[in-house]
GROMACS .gro file of C-alpha atoms in nm:
model
  221
    1MET     CA    1   0.000   0.000   0.000
    2PHE     CA    2   0.109   0.360  -0.069
    3GLU     CA    3   0.361   0.236  -0.328
    4ASN     CA    4   0.246   0.511  -0.564
    5PHE     CA    5   0.380   0.789  -0.342
    6SER     CA    6   0.675   0.911  -0.546
    7PRO     CA    7   0.843   1.248  -0.474
    8MET     CA    8   0.634   1.398  -0.755
    9MET     CA    9   0.313   1.265  -0.599
   10LEU     CA   10   0.412   1.399  -0.257
   11ALA     CA   11   0.476   1.738  -0.418
   12LEU     CA   12   0.127   1.720  -0.573
   13PHE     CA   13  -0.019   1.650  -0.230
   14GLY     CA   14   0.159   1.954  -0.088
   15THR     CA   15   0.037   2.178  -0.370
   16SER     CA   16  -0.318   2.043  -0.347
   17LEU     CA   17  -0.330   2.092   0.030
   18TRP     CA   18  -0.217   2.452  -0.012
   19GLU     CA   19  -0.482   2.509  -0.280
   20THR     CA   20  -0.747   2.372  -0.043
   21ILE     CA   21  -0.628   2.602   0.236
   22VAL     CA   22  -0.638   2.901  -0.001
   23MET     CA   23  -0.986   2.816  -0.129
   24VAL     CA   24  -1.133   2.759   0.217
   25GLY     CA   25  -0.953   3.053   0.378
   26ILE     CA   26  -1.032   3.317   0.116
   27SER     CA   27  -1.390   3.209   0.045
   28GLY     CA   28  -1.460   3.179   0.419
   29GLY     CA   29  -1.303   3.518   0.489
   30ILE     CA   30  -1.489   3.701   0.214
   31GLY     CA   31  -1.806   3.505   0.290
   32GLY     CA   32  -1.779   3.620   0.650
   33LEU     CA   33  -1.730   3.983   0.549
   34ILE     CA   34  -2.051   3.959   0.349
   35GLY     CA   35  -2.246   3.717   0.567
   36ILE     CA   36  -2.196   3.881   0.908
   37PRO     CA   37  -2.339   4.223   0.807
   38LEU     CA   38  -2.615   4.038   0.621
   39GLY     CA   39  -2.700   3.840   0.934
   40VAL     CA   40  -2.701   4.159   1.141
   41PHE     CA   41  -2.935   4.320   0.886
   42LEU     CA   42  -3.172   4.022   0.899
   43ARG     CA   43  -3.182   4.039   1.279
   44LEU     CA   44  -3.231   4.417   1.297
   45THR     CA   45  -3.512   4.420   1.042
   46ASP     CA   46  -3.688   4.113   1.180
   47GLN     CA   47  -4.011   4.142   1.376
   48GLY     CA   48  -3.924   4.293   1.712
   49GLY     CA   49  -3.585   4.406   1.586
   50VAL     CA   50  -3.437   4.751   1.639
   51LEU     CA   51  -3.506   4.845   1.277
   52ALA     CA   52  -3.805   4.620   1.215
   53HIS     CA   53  -3.897   4.634   0.846
   54ARG     CA   54  -4.094   4.334   0.726
   55PRO     CA   55  -4.070   4.390   0.345
   56ALA     CA   56  -3.692   4.442   0.351
   57ASN     CA   57  -3.643   4.142   0.578
   58ALA     CA   58  -3.864   3.923   0.360
   59LEU     CA   59  -3.684   4.026   0.039
   60VAL     CA   60  -3.331   3.972   0.172
   61GLY     CA   61  -3.439   3.654   0.350
   62ALA     CA   62  -3.583   3.515   0.027
   63LEU     CA   63  -3.258   3.585  -0.161
   64VAL     CA   64  -3.055   3.422   0.116
   65ASN     CA   65  -3.280   3.117   0.117
   66ALA     CA   66  -3.268   3.090  -0.262
   67VAL     CA   67  -2.888   3.066  -0.266
   68ARG     CA   68  -2.879   2.837   0.036
   69SER     CA   69  -3.127   2.595  -0.118
   70THR     CA   70  -2.925   2.560  -0.440
   71PRO     CA   71  -2.702   2.250  -0.430
   72PHE     CA   72  -2.340   2.360  -0.447
   73ILE     CA   73  -2.251   2.152  -0.752
   74ILE     CA   74  -2.539   2.318  -0.943
   75LEU     CA   75  -2.439   2.665  -0.822
   76LEU     CA   76  -2.082   2.589  -0.927
   77VAL     CA   77  -2.188   2.519  -1.284
   78ALA     CA   78  -2.470   2.777  -1.306
   79ILE     CA   79  -2.247   3.077  -1.236
   80ILE     CA   80  -1.960   2.978  -1.466
   81PRO     CA   81  -2.015   3.289  -1.685
   82PHE     CA   82  -1.995   3.511  -1.374
   83THR     CA   83  -1.691   3.321  -1.249
   84ARG     CA   84  -1.519   3.367  -1.584
   85LEU     CA   85  -1.606   3.738  -1.575
   86VAL     CA   86  -1.452   3.780  -1.229
   87THR     CA   87  -1.143   3.560  -1.260
   88GLY     CA   88  -1.093   3.526  -1.633
   89THR     CA   89  -1.125   3.148  -1.614
   90SER     CA   90  -1.376   2.883  -1.510
   91ILE     CA   91  -1.126   2.628  -1.377
   92GLY     CA   92  -0.860   2.629  -1.110
   93THR     CA   93  -0.835   2.745  -0.751
   94TRP     CA   94  -0.933   3.109  -0.801
   95ALA     CA   95  -1.232   3.014  -1.012
   96ALA     CA   96  -1.356   2.781  -0.737
   97ILE     CA   97  -1.335   3.059  -0.479
   98VAL     CA   98  -1.616   3.256  -0.649
   99PRO     CA   99  -1.898   2.999  -0.611
  100MET     CA  100  -1.762   2.893  -0.271
  101THR     CA  101  -1.788   3.254  -0.151
  102LEU     CA  102  -2.141   3.289  -0.289
  103ALA     CA  103  -2.240   2.967  -0.112
  104ALA     CA  104  -2.074   3.067   0.216
  105ALA     CA  105  -2.216   3.419   0.255
  106PRO     CA  106  -2.588   3.332   0.295
  107PHE     CA  107  -2.501   3.027   0.506
  108ILE     CA  108  -2.299   3.244   0.744
  109ALA     CA  109  -2.572   3.510   0.741
  110ARG     CA  110  -2.831   3.267   0.876
  111LEU     CA  111  -2.593   3.133   1.140
  112VAL     CA  112  -2.511   3.488   1.253
  113GLU     CA  113  -2.880   3.578   1.262
  114THR     CA  114  -2.945   3.273   1.481
  115ALA     CA  115  -2.661   3.369   1.716
  116LEU     CA  116  -2.795   3.725   1.745
  117ARG     CA  117  -3.142   3.595   1.833
  118GLU     CA  118  -2.990   3.438   2.145
  119VAL     CA  119  -2.893   3.779   2.284
  120ASP     CA  120  -3.118   3.876   2.576
  121ASN     CA  121  -3.369   4.138   2.464
  122GLY     CA  122  -3.335   4.298   2.807
  123LEU     CA  123  -2.981   4.407   2.720
  124ILE     CA  124  -3.102   4.568   2.399
  125GLU     CA  125  -3.387   4.745   2.576
  126ALA     CA  126  -3.148   4.868   2.845
  127ALA     CA  127  -2.916   5.011   2.580
  128GLN     CA  128  -3.209   5.181   2.406
  129SER     CA  129  -3.330   5.331   2.733
  130MET     CA  130  -2.985   5.489   2.777
  131GLY     CA  131  -3.010   5.649   2.436
  132ALA     CA  132  -2.779   5.416   2.245
  133SER     CA  133  -2.793   5.445   1.867
  134THR     CA  134  -2.852   5.146   1.642
  135TRP     CA  135  -2.479   5.143   1.555
  136GLN     CA  136  -2.388   5.136   1.926
  137ILE     CA  137  -2.638   4.858   1.996
  138VAL     CA  138  -2.486   4.647   1.720
  139TRP     CA  139  -2.121   4.703   1.816
  140LYS     CA  140  -2.151   4.718   2.196
  141VAL     CA  141  -2.437   4.479   2.268
  142LEU     CA  142  -2.536   4.243   1.987
  143LEU     CA  143  -2.198   4.145   1.841
  144PRO     CA  144  -2.006   4.115   2.173
  145GLU     CA  145  -2.281   3.909   2.335
  146ALA     CA  146  -2.326   3.684   2.030
  147LEU     CA  147  -1.954   3.647   1.954
  148PRO     CA  148  -1.916   3.287   2.081
  149GLY     CA  149  -2.215   3.181   1.872
  150ILE     CA  150  -2.083   3.368   1.568
  151VAL     CA  151  -1.743   3.199   1.600
  152ALA     CA  152  -1.915   2.860   1.633
  153GLY     CA  153  -2.112   2.941   1.317
  154LEU     CA  154  -1.797   3.042   1.130
  155THR     CA  155  -1.636   2.714   1.235
  156ILE     CA  156  -1.927   2.520   1.088
  157SER     CA  157  -1.899   2.730   0.772
  158PHE     CA  158  -1.529   2.658   0.726
  159VAL     CA  159  -1.592   2.286   0.773
  160SER     CA  160  -1.868   2.300   0.510
  161LEU     CA  161  -1.639   2.493   0.275
  162THR     CA  162  -1.383   2.213   0.302
  163GLY     CA  163  -1.647   1.980   0.159
  164TYR     CA  164  -1.729   2.235  -0.111
  165SER     CA  165  -1.362   2.260  -0.205
  166ALA     CA  166  -1.346   1.885  -0.254
  167MET     CA  167  -1.663   1.900  -0.464
  168ALA     CA  168  -1.511   2.176  -0.677
  169GLY     CA  169  -1.244   1.925  -0.778
  170ALA     CA  170  -1.508   1.750  -0.988
  171VAL     CA  171  -1.497   2.041  -1.234
  172GLY     CA  172  -1.124   2.114  -1.221
  173GLY     CA  173  -1.133   2.341  -0.918
  174GLY     CA  174  -0.798   2.225  -0.786
  175GLY     CA  175  -0.719   2.123  -0.430
  176LEU     CA  176  -0.733   1.784  -0.266
  177GLY     CA  177  -1.068   1.699  -0.427
  178ASP     CA  178  -0.921   1.746  -0.772
  179LEU     CA  179  -0.621   1.531  -0.680
  180GLY     CA  180  -0.842   1.255  -0.546
  181ILE     CA  181  -1.061   1.252  -0.857
  182ARG     CA  182  -0.781   1.273  -1.115
  183TYR     CA  183  -0.549   1.019  -0.955
  184GLY     CA  184  -0.752   0.823  -0.703
  185TYR     CA  185  -1.061   0.772  -0.919
  186GLN     CA  186  -0.971   0.823  -1.285
  187ARG     CA  187  -0.632   0.646  -1.261
  188PHE     CA  188  -0.754   0.378  -1.021
  189LEU     CA  189  -0.511   0.458  -0.737
  190PRO     CA  190  -0.709   0.377  -0.422
  191ASP     CA  191  -0.415   0.457  -0.194
  192VAL     CA  192  -0.412   0.814  -0.327
  193MET     CA  193  -0.786   0.844  -0.266
  194LEU     CA  194  -0.743   0.708   0.087
  195ALA     CA  195  -0.463   0.955   0.158
  196VAL     CA  196  -0.678   1.244   0.035
  197VAL     CA  197  -0.964   1.138   0.262
  198LEU     CA  198  -0.732   1.107   0.562
  199ILE     CA  199  -0.580   1.450   0.500
  200LEU     CA  200  -0.927   1.606   0.469
  201ILE     CA  201  -1.034   1.441   0.795
  202VAL     CA  202  -0.729   1.583   0.976
  203PHE     CA  203  -0.786   1.923   0.813
  204VAL     CA  204  -1.150   1.936   0.924
  205GLN     CA  205  -1.056   1.816   1.273
  206ALA     CA  206  -0.800   2.096   1.300
  207ILE     CA  207  -1.059   2.358   1.200
  208GLN     CA  208  -1.316   2.220   1.442
  209SER     CA  209  -1.070   2.196   1.730
  210PHE     CA  210  -0.950   2.552   1.680
  211GLY     CA  211  -1.308   2.678   1.656
  212ASP     CA  212  -1.411   2.493   1.973
  213TRP     CA  213  -1.109   2.636   2.156
  214ALA     CA  214  -1.195   2.989   2.042
  215VAL     CA  215  -1.557   2.950   2.152
  216ARG     CA  216  -1.451   2.827   2.496
  217ARG     CA  217  -1.213   3.121   2.538
  218LEU     CA  218  -1.479   3.372   2.434
  219SER     CA  219  -1.745   3.211   2.653
  220HIS     CA  220  -1.530   3.249   2.965
  221ARG     CA  221  -1.418   3.607   2.915
   0.00000   0.00000   0.00000
């Protein structure tokens, strides 16, 4: 077993792992920058929110749900023209980041909205009674109180993006998924496929462990 692991194959594993890290890191980071404000907006405009506005909440919520309900592999193919417009190509690591980011943002938004719902309304009402603005309520009450839940949600998102990155390999997206498909499946090298799976398991475990540690630290501030 593992007799196919030549220096060239090991180099491919290193390159593929780095591509996976880049895809997950960048798409998760940009998805968070989009998804967190989106989740805050959904919470503020929800019924009973500080800026309750049912039509705006329903419209944005519908768009978020529409993207979330689209299977990633379909989204990946459906937005190829947009991906090509943004990156100049429809294959490779950078091309995979576009659909991964679009898939991550609404997912993160809903997780952030859920975390913000857990904040005690009494804290918000107390801040309002002291004359706090909406901006102050968001930055000094909602986000600090919901931070452990938001970090837990981001951890889940990064784990999901790891699966998306492997799926992107099916259409030449690069990363460990691409390596597993091209060598493990198409060239009938089961040891390569097994190694890819093991690396992905360790990668996901590392993300989850770090996220759990961060949540514990934030919960005991």
